[in-house]
């Protein structure tokens, strides 16, 4: 584990920034996230990631309102944080706190022995997503490259 402070910039890879993904449901969106993570690092089990994300959702939806969800889970055997950002082609029902469908998702998969810095990351994300104009700029992206640049641009 490096001493680099955890920030959105250093956990999000361009390869895991996906624009206008077609997902018909919350379950499908979470499956897609697990597939993408496994595609990037095939030592990580797609099934385990998906099951852990679903288990976390059962505790309470990670839909934080205004069309945004931050699904997250811990994963055995992981030694770094993995972030996945995606916008959806069409919003899906996510049992969000405001009952609004979700079209902007940032998934976070953290090591089993996750520390307070992982909670810090979640709060950084929530803070960024709290800014409506920032979310609008993400939703307007037509391609993954632009989406990645806008997400990691300093100062939101």
Coordinates of C-alpha atoms in Angstrom, one line a residue:
X1 CA 0.0 0.0 0.0
X2 CA 1.5 3.3 -1.0
X3 CA 1.6 6.4 1.1
X4 CA -0.1 8.4 -1.7
X5 CA -3.3 10.0 -0.2
X6 CA -6.4 8.5 -1.7
X7 CA -8.1 10.8 -4.1
X8 CA -10.5 10.3 -6.9
X9 CA -7.7 11.1 -9.4
X10 CA -5.5 8.3 -8.3
X11 CA -8.1 5.5 -8.0
X12 CA -9.9 6.2 -11.2
X13 CA -8.4 4.8 -14.4
X14 CA -9.4 6.0 -17.9
X15 CA -10.2 2.3 -18.7
X16 CA -12.7 2.2 -15.9
X17 CA -14.5 5.4 -17.0
X18 CA -17.4 4.5 -19.2
X19 CA -19.8 6.8 -21.0
X20 CA -23.4 6.1 -21.9
X21 CA -23.5 2.5 -20.8
X22 CA -26.7 0.6 -21.7
X23 CA -28.0 -1.1 -18.5
X24 CA -31.6 -2.1 -18.2
X25 CA -31.6 -2.4 -14.4
X26 CA -29.7 -1.7 -11.2
X27 CA -28.6 -5.4 -11.2
X28 CA -27.3 -5.1 -14.7
X29 CA -25.4 -1.9 -13.9
X30 CA -23.7 -3.7 -11.0
X31 CA -22.9 -6.8 -13.1
X32 CA -21.4 -4.5 -15.7
X33 CA -19.2 -2.8 -13.1
X34 CA -18.0 -6.2 -11.9
X35 CA -17.3 -7.3 -15.5
X36 CA -15.3 -4.2 -16.2
X37 CA -13.2 -4.5 -13.0
X38 CA -12.5 -8.2 -13.8
X39 CA -11.6 -7.2 -17.4
X40 CA -9.0 -4.8 -16.0
X41 CA -7.6 -7.2 -13.4
X42 CA -8.6 -10.8 -14.0
X43 CA -7.2 -11.8 -10.6
X44 CA -10.3 -10.2 -9.1
X45 CA -13.4 -12.4 -9.2
X46 CA -16.3 -10.9 -11.2
X47 CA -18.8 -13.0 -9.2
X48 CA -17.3 -12.0 -5.9
X49 CA -17.3 -8.3 -6.8
X50 CA -20.9 -8.5 -8.0
X51 CA -22.1 -10.4 -4.9
X52 CA -20.4 -8.0 -2.6
X53 CA -21.9 -5.0 -4.3
X54 CA -25.4 -6.6 -4.1
X55 CA -24.9 -7.5 -0.5
X56 CA -24.0 -3.9 0.3
X57 CA -27.1 -2.7 -1.6
X58 CA -29.3 -5.0 0.5
X59 CA -28.2 -3.1 3.6
X60 CA -29.5 0.1 2.0
X61 CA -29.4 1.6 -1.5
X62 CA -26.3 3.5 -2.4
X63 CA -28.4 5.8 -4.5
X64 CA -27.7 9.2 -2.9
X65 CA -30.4 11.1 -4.8
X66 CA -30.6 13.4 -7.8
X67 CA -29.8 10.5 -10.2
X68 CA -26.5 9.5 -8.5
X69 CA -25.4 6.3 -6.9
X70 CA -22.1 5.3 -5.2
X71 CA -22.2 1.6 -5.0
X72 CA -19.3 0.2 -2.9
X73 CA -18.0 -2.9 -1.2
X74 CA -15.0 -4.5 0.3
X75 CA -13.1 -7.3 -1.4
X76 CA -10.9 -10.0 0.1
X77 CA -7.4 -10.1 -1.4
X78 CA -7.5 -6.6 -2.9
X79 CA -4.5 -4.4 -2.2
X80 CA -5.7 -1.1 -3.8
X81 CA -8.8 0.8 -4.3
X82 CA -10.7 0.5 -7.6
X83 CA -13.0 3.2 -8.9
X84 CA -15.4 2.9 -11.8
X85 CA -17.3 5.9 -13.1
X86 CA -20.1 5.5 -15.6
X87 CA -22.9 7.4 -17.0
X88 CA -25.9 5.4 -18.3
X89 CA -27.7 5.8 -21.6
X90 CA -31.0 5.7 -19.7
X91 CA -31.7 6.1 -16.0
X92 CA -32.5 2.9 -14.0
X93 CA -34.5 2.4 -10.8
X94 CA -32.0 2.2 -7.9
X95 CA -34.1 2.5 -4.8
X96 CA -32.4 5.8 -4.2
X97 CA -33.3 7.9 -1.2
X98 CA -35.3 10.3 -3.3
X99 CA -36.8 7.5 -5.4
X100 CA -35.3 9.1 -8.5
X101 CA -33.8 6.8 -11.2
X102 CA -30.0 6.8 -11.5
X103 CA -27.9 7.6 -14.5
X104 CA -24.6 8.6 -12.9
X105 CA -22.6 5.9 -11.0
X106 CA -19.3 5.9 -9.2
X107 CA -18.5 2.4 -7.9
X108 CA -15.8 1.9 -5.3
X109 CA -14.2 -1.4 -4.4
X110 CA -11.9 -1.3 -1.5
X111 CA -9.6 -3.8 0.3
X112 CA -11.2 -5.9 3.0
X113 CA -9.3 -4.1 5.7
X114 CA -10.5 -0.8 4.4
X115 CA -9.6 2.2 6.6
X116 CA -10.9 5.6 7.3
X117 CA -9.3 6.9 4.1
X118 CA -11.8 4.9 2.2
X119 CA -14.6 6.6 4.0
X120 CA -12.8 9.9 3.2
X121 CA -13.1 8.9 -0.5
X122 CA -16.8 8.3 -0.2
X123 CA -17.2 11.8 1.3
X124 CA -15.1 13.3 -1.4
X125 CA -17.4 11.7 -4.0
X126 CA -20.5 12.7 -2.2
X127 CA -19.2 16.3 -2.0
X128 CA -18.4 16.5 -5.7
X129 CA -21.7 14.9 -6.7
X130 CA -23.5 17.4 -4.5
X131 CA -22.7 20.1 -7.0
X132 CA -25.4 20.0 -9.6
X133 CA -23.5 21.8 -12.3
X134 CA -20.6 19.4 -12.0
X135 CA -23.0 16.4 -12.4
X136 CA -24.6 18.1 -15.4
X137 CA -21.1 18.4 -17.0
X138 CA -20.5 14.7 -16.4
X139 CA -23.9 13.8 -17.9
X140 CA -23.2 15.9 -21.0
X141 CA -20.1 13.9 -21.9
X142 CA -20.3 12.1 -25.2
X143 CA -17.2 9.9 -24.7
X144 CA -15.3 8.3 -21.9
X145 CA -12.2 10.4 -22.4
X146 CA -14.1 13.7 -21.7
X147 CA -15.9 12.0 -18.8
X148 CA -12.5 11.0 -17.3
X149 CA -11.1 14.5 -17.8
X150 CA -14.0 16.2 -16.2
X151 CA -14.1 13.8 -13.2
X152 CA -10.4 14.2 -12.5
X153 CA -10.1 17.9 -13.2
X154 CA -9.0 19.7 -10.1
X155 CA -11.4 22.0 -8.4
X156 CA -14.5 20.0 -9.7

